[in-house]
């Protein structure tokens, strides 16, 4: 990339902001185009804003040097211009899609009003700062809230609402909380923590109906016919890559925008990073891969031709604060063993701590830690390196020697 190459980034979230900042550090520049009215912010910390632990300003990202507030409505690949809703156009030499993802809205009866688009009053997705501020305004001590979804986002939202004094019911369709990251023992500890905060947790429980009156939610109905009266419903059912612009422009899209190891789409003048991306068959939807992709692309656009993105081995880490001490957990890789794998577990029911690692062919392939994370640094390095483990000590050493975290 030469100094006069015009890089335009659609999306001012974590990935877009990181790309612009890294480019500036490497001597380049980028124009960020973001449609949210808020200053770019760290979406990972929205639950802490909802819980009242942080003000919105605390999770703000560094101010981009070049930021345009606009909603992009189309891409003219032939002319290398993007069209905005206000009628303006922006020319580019290299375009980067960092459009993120949209919340998944489950197919619940009664979810939308008569127009088929607007959610009833009291029903909230939990993806953006506006979602967070709307929830924070609605929640108060004693308010009844139902959280639909028991993954990472649902657990975080339920905890935050409970800390604010809401009467929370969490409905999870799967058999355990955070089933993608945790094994049954770890999930049970998370459930116990939420229960201690007053959250009523229901697993293997599907919500099928949202009932409203006067345009506001009044109850939800479960698949077994049981109805829960509620004032708030939080939809935490995952996210879906935001690929509409890419599809309309004729770029190759499957679950996400397809990119190669140079984050290049099917158009050589258009790159993509973050939650909208599908790389080597994987859509991550997590912060760590988005940031790593942005760093690699910044190097590529700055002339470091040998930089490549080859995938991210991502560690999930969550801290649940409450009335008592914080509750920490970390999970990585495969927490469930295959036949023939070696497994080491340490559990302390009194202290509510749990550690487990899975070893396959002398390599660490996964693990989960709850309550005490002193070993997480050493474990993560062993897992990310994928090197054979030393044979001069027992596997227990992995769980008892912190090695620096």
PDB file of N, CA, C and O in Angstrom, residues 284-335:
ATOM      1  N   UNK A 284     -16.073 -17.156  13.437  1.00  0.00           N
ATOM      2  CA  UNK A 284     -15.712 -17.138  14.849  1.00  0.00           C
ATOM      3  C   UNK A 284     -16.735 -16.400  15.711  1.00  0.00           C
ATOM      4  O   UNK A 284     -17.173 -16.903  16.741  1.00  0.00           O
ATOM      5  N   UNK A 285     -17.074 -15.170  15.343  1.00  0.00           N
ATOM      6  CA  UNK A 285     -17.988 -14.387  16.152  1.00  0.00           C
ATOM      7  C   UNK A 285     -17.439 -14.029  17.525  1.00  0.00           C
ATOM      8  O   UNK A 285     -18.189 -13.832  18.472  1.00  0.00           O
ATOM      9  N   UNK A 286     -16.119 -13.933  17.653  1.00  0.00           N
ATOM     10  CA  UNK A 286     -15.471 -13.630  18.918  1.00  0.00           C
ATOM     11  C   UNK A 286     -14.483 -12.479  18.747  1.00  0.00           C
ATOM     12  O   UNK A 286     -14.029 -12.204  17.632  1.00  0.00           O
ATOM     13  N   UNK A 287     -14.128 -11.854  19.866  1.00  0.00           N
ATOM     14  CA  UNK A 287     -13.266 -10.677  19.795  1.00  0.00           C
ATOM     15  C   UNK A 287     -11.842 -11.023  19.383  1.00  0.00           C
ATOM     16  O   UNK A 287     -11.238 -10.331  18.552  1.00  0.00           O
ATOM     17  N   UNK A 288     -11.268 -12.073  19.958  1.00  0.00           N
ATOM     18  CA  UNK A 288      -9.854 -12.383  19.703  1.00  0.00           C
ATOM     19  C   UNK A 288      -9.552 -12.616  18.229  1.00  0.00           C
ATOM     20  O   UNK A 288      -8.590 -12.051  17.686  1.00  0.00           O
ATOM     21  N   UNK A 289     -10.335 -13.430  17.500  1.00  0.00           N
ATOM     22  CA  UNK A 289     -10.061 -13.590  16.072  1.00  0.00           C
ATOM     23  C   UNK A 289     -10.218 -12.283  15.294  1.00  0.00           C
ATOM     24  O   UNK A 289      -9.443 -12.014  14.369  1.00  0.00           O
ATOM     25  N   UNK A 290     -11.213 -11.478  15.656  1.00  0.00           N
ATOM     26  CA  UNK A 290     -11.418 -10.202  14.961  1.00  0.00           C
ATOM     27  C   UNK A 290     -10.196  -9.305  15.101  1.00  0.00           C
ATOM     28  O   UNK A 290      -9.741  -8.671  14.133  1.00  0.00           O
ATOM     29  N   UNK A 291      -9.655  -9.227  16.303  1.00  0.00           N
ATOM     30  CA  UNK A 291      -8.484  -8.384  16.535  1.00  0.00           C
ATOM     31  C   UNK A 291      -7.257  -8.933  15.812  1.00  0.00           C
ATOM     32  O   UNK A 291      -6.463  -8.172  15.250  1.00  0.00           O
ATOM     33  N   UNK A 292      -7.104 -10.256  15.814  1.00  0.00           N
ATOM     34  CA  UNK A 292      -5.962 -10.847  15.130  1.00  0.00           C
ATOM     35  C   UNK A 292      -6.055 -10.615  13.619  1.00  0.00           C
ATOM     36  O   UNK A 292      -5.050 -10.300  12.961  1.00  0.00           O
ATOM     37  N   UNK A 293      -7.245 -10.757  13.067  1.00  0.00           N
ATOM     38  CA  UNK A 293      -7.430 -10.492  11.643  1.00  0.00           C
ATOM     39  C   UNK A 293      -7.107  -9.043  11.312  1.00  0.00           C
ATOM     40  O   UNK A 293      -6.449  -8.753  10.295  1.00  0.00           O
ATOM     41  N   UNK A 294      -7.550  -8.115  12.150  1.00  0.00           N
ATOM     42  CA  UNK A 294      -7.276  -6.692  11.912  1.00  0.00           C
ATOM     43  C   UNK A 294      -5.770  -6.416  11.939  1.00  0.00           C
ATOM     44  O   UNK A 294      -5.255  -5.651  11.109  1.00  0.00           O
ATOM     45  N   UNK A 295      -5.055  -7.043  12.865  1.00  0.00           N
ATOM     46  CA  UNK A 295      -3.609  -6.843  12.947  1.00  0.00           C
ATOM     47  C   UNK A 295      -2.904  -7.356  11.697  1.00  0.00           C
ATOM     48  O   UNK A 295      -2.000  -6.701  11.149  1.00  0.00           O
ATOM     49  N   UNK A 296      -3.308  -8.548  11.238  1.00  0.00           N
ATOM     50  CA  UNK A 296      -2.693  -9.116  10.033  1.00  0.00           C
ATOM     51  C   UNK A 296      -2.982  -8.242   8.819  1.00  0.00           C
ATOM     52  O   UNK A 296      -2.080  -7.962   8.009  1.00  0.00           O
ATOM     53  N   UNK A 297      -4.214  -7.794   8.682  1.00  0.00           N
ATOM     54  CA  UNK A 297      -4.557  -6.976   7.524  1.00  0.00           C
ATOM     55  C   UNK A 297      -3.822  -5.642   7.554  1.00  0.00           C
ATOM     56  O   UNK A 297      -3.395  -5.136   6.500  1.00  0.00           O
ATOM     57  N   UNK A 298      -3.669  -5.056   8.733  1.00  0.00           N
ATOM     58  CA  UNK A 298      -2.916  -3.800   8.829  1.00  0.00           C
ATOM     59  C   UNK A 298      -1.491  -3.993   8.320  1.00  0.00           C
ATOM     60  O   UNK A 298      -0.956  -3.140   7.590  1.00  0.00           O
ATOM     61  N   UNK A 299      -0.883  -5.108   8.666  1.00  0.00           N
ATOM     62  CA  UNK A 299       0.473  -5.385   8.185  1.00  0.00           C
ATOM     63  C   UNK A 299       0.494  -5.575   6.670  1.00  0.00           C
ATOM     64  O   UNK A 299       1.374  -5.063   5.975  1.00  0.00           O
ATOM     65  N   UNK A 300      -0.476  -6.308   6.154  1.00  0.00           N
ATOM     66  CA  UNK A 300      -0.541  -6.525   4.702  1.00  0.00           C
ATOM     67  C   UNK A 300      -0.711  -5.215   3.949  1.00  0.00           C
ATOM     68  O   UNK A 300      -0.028  -4.957   2.947  1.00  0.00           O
ATOM     69  N   UNK A 301      -1.617  -4.382   4.429  1.00  0.00           N
ATOM     70  CA  UNK A 301      -1.873  -3.109   3.746  1.00  0.00           C
ATOM     71  C   UNK A 301      -0.713  -2.135   3.914  1.00  0.00           C
ATOM     72  O   UNK A 301      -0.601  -1.167   3.167  1.00  0.00           O
ATOM     73  N   UNK A 302       0.156  -2.404   4.875  1.00  0.00           N
ATOM     74  CA  UNK A 302       1.320  -1.543   5.095  1.00  0.00           C
ATOM     75  C   UNK A 302       2.553  -2.049   4.364  1.00  0.00           C
ATOM     76  O   UNK A 302       3.643  -1.509   4.543  1.00  0.00           O
ATOM     77  N   UNK A 303       2.382  -3.103   3.572  1.00  0.00           N
ATOM     78  CA  UNK A 303       3.488  -3.567   2.743  1.00  0.00           C
ATOM     79  C   UNK A 303       4.208  -4.800   3.237  1.00  0.00           C
ATOM     80  O   UNK A 303       5.182  -5.231   2.618  1.00  0.00           O
ATOM     81  N   UNK A 304       3.751  -5.391   4.336  1.00  0.00           N
ATOM     82  CA  UNK A 304       4.386  -6.610   4.840  1.00  0.00           C
ATOM     83  C   UNK A 304       3.744  -7.808   4.146  1.00  0.00           C
ATOM     84  O   UNK A 304       2.821  -8.441   4.662  1.00  0.00           O
ATOM     85  N   UNK A 305       4.240  -8.114   2.975  1.00  0.00           N
ATOM     86  CA  UNK A 305       3.585  -9.067   2.086  1.00  0.00           C
ATOM     87  C   UNK A 305       3.559 -10.482   2.617  1.00  0.00           C
ATOM     88  O   UNK A 305       2.768 -11.309   2.156  1.00  0.00           O
ATOM     89  N   UNK A 306       4.414 -10.800   3.595  1.00  0.00           N
ATOM     90  CA  UNK A 306       4.467 -12.170   4.098  1.00  0.00           C
ATOM     91  C   UNK A 306       3.476 -12.429   5.234  1.00  0.00           C
ATOM     92  O   UNK A 306       3.371 -13.559   5.715  1.00  0.00           O
ATOM     93  N   UNK A 307       2.754 -11.424   5.692  1.00  0.00           N
ATOM     94  CA  UNK A 307       1.784 -11.626   6.769  1.00  0.00           C
ATOM     95  C   UNK A 307       0.616 -12.477   6.278  1.00  0.00           C
ATOM     96  O   UNK A 307       0.135 -12.296   5.158  1.00  0.00           O
ATOM     97  N   UNK A 308       0.166 -13.385   7.123  1.00  0.00           N
ATOM     98  CA  UNK A 308      -0.958 -14.252   6.783  1.00  0.00           C
ATOM     99  C   UNK A 308      -1.808 -14.502   8.025  1.00  0.00           C
ATOM    100  O   UNK A 308      -1.299 -14.598   9.139  1.00  0.00           O
ATOM    101  N   UNK A 309      -3.105 -14.659   7.788  1.00  0.00           N
ATOM    102  CA  UNK A 309      -4.003 -15.076   8.866  1.00  0.00           C
ATOM    103  C   UNK A 309      -4.309 -16.549   8.661  1.00  0.00           C
ATOM    104  O   UNK A 309      -4.867 -16.939   7.626  1.00  0.00           O
ATOM    105  N   UNK A 310      -3.940 -17.380   9.623  1.00  0.00           N
ATOM    106  CA  UNK A 310      -4.105 -18.826   9.470  1.00  0.00           C
ATOM    107  C   UNK A 310      -5.105 -19.407  10.461  1.00  0.00           C
ATOM    108  O   UNK A 310      -5.177 -20.625  10.630  1.00  0.00           O
ATOM    109  N   UNK A 311      -5.873 -18.553  11.097  1.00  0.00           N
ATOM    110  CA  UNK A 311      -6.868 -19.021  12.057  1.00  0.00           C
ATOM    111  C   UNK A 311      -6.480 -18.651  13.476  1.00  0.00           C
ATOM    112  O   UNK A 311      -5.325 -18.315  13.762  1.00  0.00           O
ATOM    113  N   UNK A 312      -7.454 -18.703  14.374  1.00  0.00           N
ATOM    114  CA  UNK A 312      -7.247 -18.319  15.764  1.00  0.00           C
ATOM    115  C   UNK A 312      -7.675 -19.457  16.682  1.00  0.00           C
ATOM    116  O   UNK A 312      -8.756 -20.010  16.526  1.00  0.00           O
ATOM    117  N   UNK A 313      -6.801 -19.785  17.614  1.00  0.00           N
ATOM    118  CA  UNK A 313      -7.160 -20.725  18.672  1.00  0.00           C
ATOM    119  C   UNK A 313      -7.617 -19.868  19.848  1.00  0.00           C
ATOM    120  O   UNK A 313      -6.804 -19.317  20.590  1.00  0.00           O
ATOM    121  N   UNK A 314      -8.923 -19.770  19.994  1.00  0.00           N
ATOM    122  CA  UNK A 314      -9.485 -18.746  20.859  1.00  0.00           C
ATOM    123  C   UNK A 314      -9.838 -19.288  22.247  1.00  0.00           C
ATOM    124  O   UNK A 314     -10.435 -20.349  22.383  1.00  0.00           O
ATOM    125  N   UNK A 315      -9.457 -18.549  23.259  1.00  0.00           N
ATOM    126  CA  UNK A 315      -9.774 -18.877  24.641  1.00  0.00           C
ATOM    127  C   UNK A 315     -10.931 -18.013  25.103  1.00  0.00           C
ATOM    128  O   UNK A 315     -10.934 -16.799  24.907  1.00  0.00           O
ATOM    129  N   UNK A 316     -11.949 -18.639  25.677  1.00  0.00           N
ATOM    130  CA  UNK A 316     -13.099 -17.920  26.221  1.00  0.00           C
ATOM    131  C   UNK A 316     -12.858 -17.643  27.693  1.00  0.00           C
ATOM    132  O   UNK A 316     -12.565 -18.564  28.467  1.00  0.00           O
ATOM    133  N   UNK A 317     -12.987 -16.391  28.074  1.00  0.00           N
ATOM    134  CA  UNK A 317     -12.788 -16.031  29.484  1.00  0.00           C
ATOM    135  C   UNK A 317     -13.937 -15.143  29.925  1.00  0.00           C
ATOM    136  O   UNK A 317     -14.356 -14.240  29.202  1.00  0.00           O
ATOM    137  N   UNK A 318     -14.458 -15.415  31.112  1.00  0.00           N
ATOM    138  CA  UNK A 318     -15.621 -14.679  31.610  1.00  0.00           C
ATOM    139  C   UNK A 318     -15.469 -14.460  33.100  1.00  0.00           C
ATOM    140  O   UNK A 318     -15.113 -15.387  33.845  1.00  0.00           O
ATOM    141  N   UNK A 319     -15.721 -13.248  33.541  1.00  0.00           N
ATOM    142  CA  UNK A 319     -15.763 -12.939  34.962  1.00  0.00           C
ATOM    143  C   UNK A 319     -17.169 -12.495  35.316  1.00  0.00           C
ATOM    144  O   UNK A 319     -17.702 -11.553  34.714  1.00  0.00           O
ATOM    145  N   UNK A 320     -17.783 -13.191  36.260  1.00  0.00           N
ATOM    146  CA  UNK A 320     -19.123 -12.845  36.721  1.00  0.00           C
ATOM    147  C   UNK A 320     -18.985 -12.197  38.095  1.00  0.00           C
ATOM    148  O   UNK A 320     -18.597 -12.857  39.060  1.00  0.00           O
ATOM    149  N   UNK A 321     -19.291 -10.911  38.181  1.00  0.00           N
ATOM    150  CA  UNK A 321     -19.234 -10.233  39.470  1.00  0.00           C
ATOM    151  C   UNK A 321     -20.608 -10.296  40.113  1.00  0.00           C
ATOM    152  O   UNK A 321     -21.629 -10.324  39.437  1.00  0.00           O
ATOM    153  N   UNK A 322     -20.617 -10.319  41.414  1.00  0.00           N
ATOM    154  CA  UNK A 322     -21.888 -10.398  42.120  1.00  0.00           C
ATOM    155  C   UNK A 322     -21.775  -9.808  43.505  1.00  0.00           C
ATOM    156  O   UNK A 322     -20.898  -9.006  43.796  1.00  0.00           O
ATOM    157  N   UNK A 323     -22.692 -10.242  44.381  1.00  0.00           N
ATOM    158  CA  UNK A 323     -22.682  -9.707  45.739  1.00  0.00           C
ATOM    159  C   UNK A 323     -21.497 -10.253  46.527  1.00  0.00           C
ATOM    160  O   UNK A 323     -21.090  -9.670  47.522  1.00  0.00           O
ATOM    161  N   UNK A 324     -20.989 -11.401  46.109  1.00  0.00           N
ATOM    162  CA  UNK A 324     -19.854 -12.008  46.790  1.00  0.00           C
ATOM    163  C   UNK A 324     -18.605 -11.759  45.950  1.00  0.00           C
ATOM    164  O   UNK A 324     -18.469 -10.773  45.261  1.00  0.00           O
ATOM    165  N   UNK A 325     -17.660 -12.698  46.015  1.00  0.00           N
ATOM    166  CA  UNK A 325     -16.428 -12.536  45.255  1.00  0.00           C
ATOM    167  C   UNK A 325     -16.679 -12.815  43.775  1.00  0.00           C
ATOM    168  O   UNK A 325     -17.629 -13.522  43.426  1.00  0.00           O
ATOM    169  N   UNK A 326     -15.838 -12.291  42.882  1.00  0.00           N
ATOM    170  CA  UNK A 326     -16.007 -12.559  41.445  1.00  0.00           C
ATOM    171  C   UNK A 326     -15.888 -14.051  41.153  1.00  0.00           C
ATOM    172  O   UNK A 326     -15.223 -14.801  41.864  1.00  0.00           O
ATOM    173  N   UNK A 327     -16.560 -14.450  40.111  1.00  0.00           N
ATOM    174  CA  UNK A 327     -16.566 -15.851  39.681  1.00  0.00           C
ATOM    175  C   UNK A 327     -15.931 -15.889  38.299  1.00  0.00           C
ATOM    176  O   UNK A 327     -16.469 -15.347  37.338  1.00  0.00           O
ATOM    177  N   UNK A 328     -14.752 -16.509  38.200  1.00  0.00           N
ATOM    178  CA  UNK A 328     -13.992 -16.519  36.954  1.00  0.00           C
ATOM    179  C   UNK A 328     -14.058 -17.884  36.295  1.00  0.00           C
ATOM    180  O   UNK A 328     -14.054 -18.918  36.970  1.00  0.00           O
ATOM    181  N   UNK A 329     -14.070 -17.867  34.970  1.00  0.00           N
ATOM    182  CA  UNK A 329     -13.952 -19.124  34.239  1.00  0.00           C
ATOM    183  C   UNK A 329     -13.183 -18.883  32.954  1.00  0.00           C
ATOM    184  O   UNK A 329     -13.156 -17.777  32.402  1.00  0.00           O
ATOM    185  N   UNK A 330     -12.545 -19.932  32.480  1.00  0.00           N
ATOM    186  CA  UNK A 330     -11.832 -19.895  31.210  1.00  0.00           C
ATOM    187  C   UNK A 330     -11.998 -21.257  30.554  1.00  0.00           C
ATOM    188  O   UNK A 330     -12.000 -22.292  31.227  1.00  0.00           O
ATOM    189  N   UNK A 331     -12.168 -21.267  29.233  1.00  0.00           N
ATOM    190  CA  UNK A 331     -12.322 -22.519  28.494  1.00  0.00           C
ATOM    191  C   UNK A 331     -11.630 -22.377  27.153  1.00  0.00           C
ATOM    192  O   UNK A 331     -11.629 -21.305  26.545  1.00  0.00           O
ATOM    193  N   UNK A 332     -11.050 -23.479  26.680  1.00  0.00           N
ATOM    194  CA  UNK A 332     -10.361 -23.445  25.395  1.00  0.00           C
ATOM    195  C   UNK A 332     -10.372 -24.839  24.791  1.00  0.00           C
ATOM    196  O   UNK A 332     -10.390 -25.851  25.498  1.00  0.00           O
ATOM    197  N   UNK A 333     -10.364 -24.876  23.466  1.00  0.00           N
ATOM    198  CA  UNK A 333     -10.257 -26.149  22.762  1.00  0.00           C
ATOM    199  C   UNK A 333     -11.402 -27.088  23.051  1.00  0.00           C
ATOM    200  O   UNK A 333     -12.557 -26.684  23.226  1.00  0.00           O
ATOM    201  N   UNK A 334     -11.102 -28.365  23.127  1.00  0.00           N
ATOM    202  CA  UNK A 334     -12.097 -29.425  23.306  1.00  0.00           C
ATOM    203  C   UNK A 334     -12.174 -29.808  24.779  1.00  0.00           C
ATOM    204  O   UNK A 334     -11.282 -30.453  25.317  1.00  0.00           O
ATOM    205  N   UNK A 335     -13.258 -29.406  25.418  1.00  0.00           N
ATOM    206  CA  UNK A 335     -13.428 -29.723  26.836  1.00  0.00           C
ATOM    207  C   UNK A 335     -13.953 -31.135  27.055  1.00  0.00           C
ATOM    208  O   UNK A 335     -13.858 -31.676  28.157  1.00  0.00           O
TER     209      UNK A 335
END
